[in-house]
Short mmCIF file of C-alpha atoms and ligand atoms in Angstrom, two decimals:
data_model
loop_
_atom_site.label_atom_id
_atom_site.label_comp_id
_atom_site.label_asym_id
_atom_site.label_seq_id
_atom_site.Cartn_x
_atom_site.Cartn_y
_atom_site.Cartn_z
CA MET B 1 7.96 36.03 14.92
CA ILE B 2 5.09 34.77 12.88
CA ILE B 3 7.25 34.49 9.78
CA ASN B 4 9.85 32.64 11.78
CA ASN B 5 7.32 30.17 13.01
CA LEU B 6 5.99 29.59 9.52
CA MET B 7 9.44 29.00 8.19
CA ASN B 8 10.22 26.40 10.90
CA LYS B 9 6.90 24.59 10.96
CA ARG B 10 7.36 20.79 10.94
CA ILE B 11 7.10 19.34 7.54
CA TRP B 12 5.66 15.82 7.74
CA LEU B 13 6.11 12.86 5.46
CA SER B 14 2.46 12.33 4.59
CA LEU B 15 -0.54 13.72 6.55
CA ALA B 16 -4.29 13.29 6.20
CA HIS B 17 -5.56 15.97 3.79
CA MET B 18 -9.31 16.78 3.94
CA GLY B 19 -11.13 18.15 0.97
CA GLY B 20 -13.93 19.92 2.84
CA ARG B 21 -17.01 17.81 1.99
CA GLU B 22 -16.18 14.90 4.36
CA GLN B 23 -18.14 16.36 7.29
CA ASP B 24 -21.27 16.74 5.13
CA PHE B 25 -21.38 12.97 4.63
CA VAL B 26 -20.58 12.34 8.33
CA LYS B 27 -23.33 14.75 9.37
CA GLU B 28 -25.80 13.02 7.13
CA ALA B 29 -24.94 9.71 8.83
CA PHE B 30 -25.66 11.31 12.21
CA ASP B 31 -28.83 13.01 11.05
CA THR B 32 -30.19 9.75 9.75
CA ASN B 33 -28.80 7.66 12.65
CA TRP B 34 -26.76 5.46 10.41
CA VAL B 35 -24.00 5.19 13.06
CA VAL B 36 -23.26 1.48 12.41
CA PRO B 37 -20.85 -0.59 10.29
CA LEU B 38 -23.18 -0.50 7.25
CA GLY B 39 -25.34 2.09 5.54
CA PRO B 40 -25.61 4.52 2.66
CA ASN B 41 -22.06 5.91 3.07
CA VAL B 42 -20.57 2.42 3.00
CA ASN B 43 -22.55 1.55 -0.14
CA GLY B 44 -21.69 4.90 -1.70
CA PHE B 45 -18.03 4.66 -0.95
CA GLU B 46 -17.85 1.13 -2.37
CA GLU B 47 -19.55 2.29 -5.53
CA ASP B 48 -17.20 5.30 -5.83
CA LEU B 49 -14.18 2.99 -5.45
CA ALA B 50 -15.46 0.40 -7.91
CA LYS B 51 -16.03 3.11 -10.48
CA PHE B 52 -12.59 4.57 -9.84
CA VAL B 53 -10.61 1.36 -10.20
CA GLY B 54 -12.70 0.16 -13.20
CA GLN B 55 -12.52 -3.32 -14.83
CA ASN B 56 -16.04 -4.04 -13.47
CA ARG B 57 -14.65 -4.87 -10.01
CA HIS B 58 -16.75 -5.19 -6.86
CA VAL B 59 -15.36 -3.43 -3.80
CA VAL B 60 -15.97 -4.31 -0.08
CA ALA B 61 -15.15 -1.61 2.44
CA LEU B 62 -13.43 -2.91 5.56
CA SER B 63 -11.97 -1.64 8.84
CA ALA B 64 -8.35 -1.65 7.56
CA GLY B 65 -6.08 -2.71 4.74
CA THR B 66 -4.68 -5.30 7.14
CA ALA B 67 -8.19 -6.71 7.51
CA ALA B 68 -8.54 -6.83 3.73
CA LEU B 69 -5.30 -8.80 3.47
CA HIS B 70 -6.49 -11.21 6.15
CA LEU B 71 -9.93 -11.73 4.54
CA GLY B 72 -8.29 -12.05 1.13
CA LEU B 73 -6.21 -14.95 2.43
CA VAL B 74 -9.32 -16.52 3.98
CA LEU B 75 -11.20 -16.27 0.69
CA LEU B 76 -8.31 -17.85 -1.19
CA GLY B 77 -8.40 -20.79 1.22
CA VAL B 78 -5.15 -20.32 3.19
CA LYS B 79 -5.01 -22.69 6.13
CA THR B 80 -2.65 -23.76 8.91
CA GLY B 81 0.59 -25.25 7.45
CA ASP B 82 0.25 -23.59 4.06
CA GLU B 83 2.99 -21.39 2.60
CA VAL B 84 2.24 -17.91 1.11
CA ILE B 85 4.73 -16.04 -1.01
CA CYS B 86 5.04 -12.39 -0.03
CA GLN B 87 7.20 -9.58 -1.30
CA SER B 88 9.98 -9.10 1.25
CA PHE B 89 10.36 -5.33 0.61
CA THR B 90 7.17 -4.03 2.21
CA PHE B 91 5.40 -2.87 5.39
CA ALA B 92 4.84 -5.68 7.95
CA ALA B 93 1.04 -5.51 7.34
CA SER B 94 1.53 -7.33 3.99
CA ALA B 95 2.98 -10.38 5.80
CA ASN B 96 1.46 -10.41 9.26
CA PRO B 97 -1.99 -11.74 8.22
CA ILE B 98 -0.32 -14.86 6.78
CA THR B 99 0.66 -15.77 10.28
CA TYR B 100 -2.86 -15.05 11.67
CA LEU B 101 -3.97 -18.11 9.70
CA GLY B 102 -1.13 -20.38 10.92
CA ALA B 103 0.52 -20.25 7.49
CA THR B 104 4.13 -19.51 6.78
CA PRO B 105 5.35 -16.51 4.78
CA VAL B 106 7.95 -17.21 2.13
CA PHE B 107 9.70 -13.96 1.24
CA VAL B 108 10.81 -13.03 -2.31
CA ASP B 109 13.18 -10.08 -2.99
CA SER B 110 12.80 -7.26 -5.48
CA GLU B 111 14.13 -6.21 -8.84
CA VAL B 112 15.79 -2.84 -9.45
CA ASP B 113 13.32 -1.26 -11.89
CA THR B 114 10.25 -1.02 -9.63
CA TRP B 115 11.71 -2.19 -6.29
CA ASN B 116 8.89 -4.77 -6.25
CA MET B 117 8.74 -8.55 -6.44
CA CYS B 118 11.32 -9.98 -8.85
CA PRO B 119 9.45 -12.27 -11.29
CA GLU B 120 12.50 -14.50 -11.90
CA LEU B 121 13.10 -14.92 -8.23
CA LEU B 122 9.36 -15.58 -7.75
CA GLU B 123 9.47 -18.54 -10.14
CA GLU B 124 12.63 -19.84 -8.57
CA ALA B 125 10.97 -19.71 -5.13
CA ILE B 126 7.88 -21.49 -6.39
CA LYS B 127 9.91 -24.32 -7.91
CA ASP B 128 12.12 -24.61 -4.88
CA ARG B 129 9.21 -24.72 -2.44
CA TYR B 130 7.81 -27.61 -4.52
CA VAL B 131 11.12 -29.45 -4.25
CA LYS B 132 11.39 -28.80 -0.54
CA THR B 133 7.76 -29.31 0.56
CA GLY B 134 6.08 -31.30 -2.25
CA ARG B 135 3.46 -28.48 -2.52
CA TYR B 136 3.11 -25.19 -4.21
CA PRO B 137 2.60 -22.03 -2.17
CA LYS B 138 -1.10 -21.24 -1.75
CA VAL B 139 -1.09 -17.46 -2.63
CA ILE B 140 1.30 -14.86 -3.98
CA ILE B 141 1.31 -11.34 -2.45
CA PRO B 142 3.10 -8.75 -4.63
CA VAL B 143 3.12 -5.10 -3.39
CA HIS B 144 3.18 -1.79 -5.31
CA LEU B 145 5.64 -0.08 -3.05
CA TYR B 146 5.39 3.71 -2.62
CA GLY B 147 2.80 3.54 -5.42
CA MET B 148 5.08 2.04 -8.08
CA PRO B 149 3.29 -0.72 -9.95
CA ALA B 150 4.97 -4.17 -9.66
CA LYS B 151 5.69 -6.06 -12.87
CA MET B 152 2.23 -7.54 -12.80
CA ASP B 153 2.25 -8.90 -16.36
CA GLN B 154 5.12 -11.26 -15.58
CA ILE B 155 4.00 -12.00 -12.06
CA MET B 156 0.44 -12.94 -13.24
CA GLN B 157 1.88 -15.10 -16.03
CA ILE B 158 4.04 -17.06 -13.60
CA ALA B 159 1.17 -17.30 -11.08
CA SER B 160 -1.16 -18.76 -13.62
CA ARG B 161 1.49 -21.14 -14.95
CA TYR B 162 1.49 -22.75 -11.49
CA GLY B 163 -2.23 -22.11 -10.74
CA ILE B 164 -1.53 -19.93 -7.73
CA PRO B 165 -3.89 -16.99 -7.03
CA VAL B 166 -2.50 -13.51 -6.54
CA LEU B 167 -3.51 -11.23 -3.65
CA GLU B 168 -2.41 -7.78 -4.79
CA ASP B 169 -1.34 -5.39 -2.02
CA ALA B 170 -2.21 -2.00 -3.53
CA ALA B 171 -2.43 -0.27 -0.15
CA GLU B 172 0.00 2.43 -1.26
CA ALA B 173 -1.06 2.49 -4.92
CA LEU B 174 -4.59 3.89 -5.15
CA GLY B 175 -4.66 5.55 -8.58
CA SER B 176 -1.40 4.05 -9.86
CA GLU B 177 -1.65 2.40 -13.30
CA LEU B 178 0.23 -0.22 -15.30
CA ASN B 179 -0.56 -0.05 -19.01
CA GLY B 180 -3.54 2.16 -18.18
CA GLN B 181 -5.06 -0.42 -15.74
CA LYS B 182 -5.50 0.59 -12.09
CA CYS B 183 -3.45 -1.19 -9.44
CA GLY B 184 -5.62 -3.43 -7.28
CA THR B 185 -7.41 -4.94 -10.29
CA PHE B 186 -4.69 -7.30 -11.54
CA GLY B 187 -4.82 -10.07 -8.96
CA GLU B 188 -7.66 -12.45 -8.08
CA LEU B 189 -8.14 -10.04 -5.18
CA GLY B 190 -6.75 -6.56 -4.50
CA VAL B 191 -6.20 -4.68 -1.26
CA LEU B 192 -6.60 -0.90 -0.66
CA SER B 193 -5.84 1.10 2.47
CA PHE B 194 -7.28 4.38 3.80
CA ASN B 195 -5.07 4.80 6.78
CA GLY B 196 -4.20 8.32 7.83
CA ASN B 197 -1.03 8.57 5.74
CA LYS B 198 -2.25 6.98 2.55
CA MET B 199 -3.58 8.63 -0.68
CA ILE B 200 -6.95 9.19 0.90
CA THR B 201 -8.07 8.39 4.45
CA THR B 202 -11.18 7.28 6.27
CA SER B 203 -9.18 7.87 9.54
CA GLY B 204 -8.54 4.11 9.29
CA GLY B 205 -9.96 1.71 6.77
CA GLY B 206 -9.38 -0.57 3.86
CA ALA B 207 -11.09 -2.39 1.01
CA LEU B 208 -10.97 -5.68 -0.79
CA VAL B 209 -11.30 -5.47 -4.60
CA CYS B 210 -13.10 -8.62 -6.02
CA HIS B 211 -13.77 -9.87 -9.55
CA THR B 212 -17.30 -11.08 -8.96
CA ALA B 213 -20.36 -10.05 -6.88
CA GLU B 214 -20.32 -13.56 -5.35
CA GLU B 215 -16.76 -13.03 -4.08
CA ALA B 216 -17.74 -9.68 -2.67
CA GLN B 217 -20.74 -11.32 -0.93
CA THR B 218 -18.51 -13.94 0.63
CA ALA B 219 -16.08 -11.28 1.79
CA MET B 220 -18.96 -9.35 3.43
CA PHE B 221 -20.24 -12.56 4.99
CA TYR B 222 -16.87 -13.20 6.69
CA ALA B 223 -16.41 -9.53 7.55
CA THR B 224 -19.71 -9.50 9.48
CA GLN B 225 -19.22 -12.49 11.77
CA ALA B 226 -20.24 -15.15 9.26
CA ARG B 227 -23.88 -15.32 10.17
CA ASP B 228 -25.90 -18.03 8.46
CA ASN B 229 -29.25 -17.11 6.94
CA ALA B 230 -31.49 -17.78 9.99
CA PRO B 231 -33.65 -15.65 12.25
CA HIS B 232 -31.44 -16.54 15.30
CA TYR B 233 -27.63 -16.20 15.34
CA GLN B 234 -26.31 -19.34 13.67
CA HIS B 235 -22.72 -19.91 12.51
CA SER B 236 -21.14 -22.63 10.33
CA LYS B 237 -17.97 -20.69 9.74
CA ILE B 238 -15.52 -18.59 11.74
CA GLY B 239 -16.18 -14.93 11.05
CA TYR B 240 -14.58 -11.54 11.69
CA ASN B 241 -15.77 -8.05 12.62
CA TYR B 242 -14.04 -6.23 9.73
CA ARG B 243 -16.75 -4.05 8.14
CA MET B 244 -16.20 -0.36 7.69
CA SER B 245 -18.24 2.04 9.84
CA ASN B 246 -20.78 4.25 8.02
CA ILE B 247 -19.07 7.28 9.74
CA CYS B 248 -15.65 6.39 8.33
CA ALA B 249 -17.17 5.69 4.90
CA GLY B 250 -18.63 9.23 5.03
CA ILE B 251 -15.08 10.58 5.29
CA GLY B 252 -14.15 8.31 2.44
CA ARG B 253 -16.96 9.63 0.19
CA GLY B 254 -15.73 13.15 0.84
CA GLN B 255 -12.21 12.08 0.07
CA MET B 256 -13.20 10.52 -3.26
CA LEU B 257 -14.17 13.98 -4.41
CA VAL B 258 -10.53 15.11 -4.13
CA LEU B 259 -8.77 11.81 -4.95
CA GLU B 260 -7.82 12.89 -8.50
CA ASP B 261 -6.46 16.19 -7.11
CA HIS B 262 -4.41 14.34 -4.43
CA ILE B 263 -2.90 12.07 -7.03
CA ALA B 264 -2.04 14.97 -9.35
CA ARG B 265 -0.49 16.86 -6.44
CA ARG B 266 1.68 13.88 -5.33
CA ARG B 267 2.87 13.45 -8.92
CA ALA B 268 3.62 17.18 -9.18
CA ILE B 269 5.65 16.98 -5.91
CA HIS B 270 7.61 14.11 -7.38
CA THR B 271 8.34 16.08 -10.53
CA LEU B 272 9.41 19.09 -8.52
CA TYR B 273 11.83 16.93 -6.40
CA THR B 274 13.21 15.42 -9.62
CA GLU B 275 13.87 18.87 -11.14
CA LEU B 276 15.38 20.37 -7.97
CA LEU B 277 17.58 17.39 -7.19
CA SER B 278 18.79 16.82 -10.78
CA ASP B 279 22.19 18.32 -9.95
CA ALA B 280 22.57 16.80 -6.46
CA LYS B 281 25.61 14.49 -6.57
CA GLY B 282 25.00 10.89 -5.65
CA ILE B 283 21.27 11.31 -5.19
CA THR B 284 18.78 9.52 -7.48
CA VAL B 285 15.02 10.17 -7.38
CA MET B 286 12.96 6.95 -8.00
CA GLN B 287 11.28 7.16 -11.39
CA ASN B 288 8.68 5.21 -13.49
CA PRO B 289 10.90 2.65 -15.34
CA SER B 290 9.00 3.19 -18.64
CA ALA B 291 5.87 4.80 -20.03
CA ASP B 292 3.91 1.65 -19.13
CA PHE B 293 4.25 2.53 -15.42
CA ASN B 294 2.32 5.43 -13.94
CA SER B 295 2.97 5.61 -10.20
CA ASN B 296 0.79 7.76 -7.95
CA PHE B 297 4.09 8.64 -6.26
CA TRP B 298 2.44 8.24 -2.82
CA LEU B 299 5.91 8.94 -1.46
CA THR B 300 8.84 10.34 -3.42
CA CYS B 301 11.97 8.25 -2.59
CA ILE B 302 15.63 8.93 -3.20
CA VAL B 303 18.64 6.60 -3.15
CA VAL B 304 21.90 8.04 -1.80
CA ASN B 305 25.19 6.77 -3.19
CA PRO B 306 27.47 7.45 -0.19
CA LYS B 307 30.66 7.51 -2.32
CA GLU B 308 29.34 10.05 -4.85
CA ALA B 309 27.32 12.07 -2.31
CA GLY B 310 30.09 12.20 0.24
CA GLU B 311 27.57 11.37 2.95
CA THR B 312 25.07 8.69 3.82
CA ARG B 313 21.31 8.47 3.76
CA GLU B 314 21.35 8.72 7.52
CA ASP B 315 23.39 11.96 7.45
CA ILE B 316 20.73 13.49 5.21
CA ARG B 317 17.84 12.12 7.36
CA LEU B 318 19.34 13.55 10.58
CA ARG B 319 19.99 16.93 8.87
CA LEU B 320 16.38 17.08 7.72
CA ASP B 321 15.15 16.20 11.17
CA ALA B 322 17.29 18.92 12.76
CA ALA B 323 15.64 21.33 10.30
CA ASN B 324 12.22 20.06 11.49
CA ILE B 325 11.54 18.03 8.37
CA GLU B 326 10.38 14.38 8.61
CA SER B 327 11.90 11.79 6.28
CA ARG B 328 12.12 8.05 6.69
CA PRO B 329 14.36 5.19 5.64
CA LEU B 330 12.70 2.80 3.09
CA TRP B 331 10.86 -0.21 4.54
CA LYS B 332 13.15 -2.71 6.26
CA PRO B 333 12.76 -5.94 4.27
CA MET B 334 10.72 -8.68 5.98
CA HIS B 335 13.52 -11.22 5.62
CA LEU B 336 15.66 -8.99 7.85
CA GLN B 337 13.03 -8.57 10.55
CA PRO B 338 13.65 -10.39 13.79
CA VAL B 339 10.04 -11.64 13.88
CA PHE B 340 10.48 -13.40 10.50
CA ALA B 341 13.99 -14.71 11.10
CA ASP B 342 12.85 -18.34 10.59
CA ALA B 343 10.79 -17.75 7.42
CA PRO B 344 12.17 -19.08 4.10
CA ALA B 345 13.48 -16.20 1.91
CA TYR B 346 14.74 -15.93 -1.66
CA THR B 347 16.98 -12.91 -1.80
CA ASN B 348 19.24 -11.06 -4.20
CA GLY B 349 20.46 -8.07 -2.17
CA VAL B 350 18.22 -5.54 -3.91
CA SER B 351 15.85 -4.67 -1.01
CA GLU B 352 18.71 -4.70 1.48
CA ALA B 353 20.68 -2.18 -0.60
CA MET B 354 17.53 0.06 -0.92
CA PHE B 355 16.95 -0.18 2.83
CA ASN B 356 20.54 0.88 3.48
CA ASP B 357 20.64 3.84 1.07
CA GLY B 358 17.02 4.84 0.45
CA LEU B 359 15.03 7.73 1.98
CA CYS B 360 11.32 8.68 1.70
CA LEU B 361 10.90 12.46 1.43
CA PRO B 362 7.88 14.59 2.54
CA SER B 363 5.19 13.96 -0.14
CA GLY B 364 1.80 14.71 1.35
CA SER B 365 -0.69 16.31 -1.04
CA SER B 366 -1.12 19.28 1.31
CA LEU B 367 2.56 20.30 1.06
CA THR B 368 3.34 23.51 -0.86
CA ASP B 369 6.11 24.01 -3.44
CA GLU B 370 7.82 26.11 -0.83
CA ASP B 371 7.85 23.15 1.58
CA ILE B 372 9.48 20.98 -1.07
CA LYS B 373 12.03 23.69 -1.86
CA ARG B 374 12.89 23.99 1.83
CA ALA B 375 13.44 20.20 2.07
CA VAL B 376 15.62 20.26 -1.04
CA ARG B 377 17.72 23.15 0.33
CA ILE B 378 18.53 21.04 3.41
CA ILE B 379 19.22 17.89 1.35
CA SER B 380 21.58 19.78 -1.01
CA GLN B 381 23.53 21.53 1.77
C1 LIG V 401 -0.64 0.64 4.93
C2 LIG V 401 -0.28 -0.66 4.34
C3 LIG V 401 -1.02 -1.80 4.63
C4 LIG V 401 -2.06 -1.88 5.72
O1 LIG V 401 -3.09 -1.02 5.64
P1 LIG V 401 -3.84 -0.51 6.93
O2 LIG V 401 -5.06 0.13 6.41
O3 LIG V 401 -2.89 0.40 7.69
O4 LIG V 401 -4.16 -1.72 7.79
C5 LIG V 401 -0.66 -2.96 3.99
N1 LIG V 401 0.31 -3.01 3.09
C6 LIG V 401 1.04 -1.94 2.81
C7 LIG V 401 2.14 -2.03 1.78
C8 LIG V 401 0.80 -0.69 3.45
O5 LIG V 401 1.55 0.34 3.13
#
């Protein structure tokens, strides 16, 4: 009975994975009564993150990655009526904050190597928006989908040619590198997420990666209700309540102790899938396009060629589900979402094809090799 239960336990896509020290930091917060959205854990977590991403960046811990995207757009001056270019192939949280500010998202499709923003299409979109509106878009949001670094060299070159700042959505890419540089440090501002299913979690949280201490100060100012320097509560700007709690940051400090292990484990899971699926007809495992790219492989993704495989992505997903294994279609592109039906979009069919034929496989760092083998047995049936 027990063996049976173990063999049939649900295998999830990506679960929170505690290292063991998290509760020590949380207990310390309780013992010292730092149960507020600031304190030693918040400062410590920010320092740990800054050290981890490198490049002398300054990190501001926030209540969510979505909050970081919103604040990033505020800091870059996005206002009502502006246009913001956003990668179409992403989770809705990359695009939603654009609309919080009364701005319009302009969606740009992906290229086949990384599945991220296509640089050529980006430049085409920038030029065309200028022709159509007489203005350049205010910000560019590329995303490192499933941990795979976008082609940031080209994207940053194009962005600087037109003087447009880049807000880099690295929510899924903590630890990923392009040419040895950590994702989140390429753009003017970078966004990290510590939601329950990401590389590490604070139960819910995010961070904004800034180039200067001044920018980080401004981000903190807006994240804490934009209080002017006065003994009473005085406000000259509209603020937000976006700071991370000292309790959540305690979880984050504990998670930072196992971050490198989590990254190594996700990469090992990807390697195992690649080996085990090498003979599977019509199934391709997403890979780093060259040695310059070093994905954290937050999620291992496959693409199913229905003609070669003799079945569709959906057939495989349903078979996995029947075997108590969670998998998920790739993100539905934003330009195909009902809520963004009216937004301008520059498309080439790449993200739509990936959405039709792609599948995310269980990739959490707590999964065992046996879990992965069980998933592969079902896929290969
Ligand atoms: C998770 C995620 C976000 C949002 O982060 P939260 O912390 O959940 O608000 C933004 N962009 C992408 C690509 C994500 O995967």
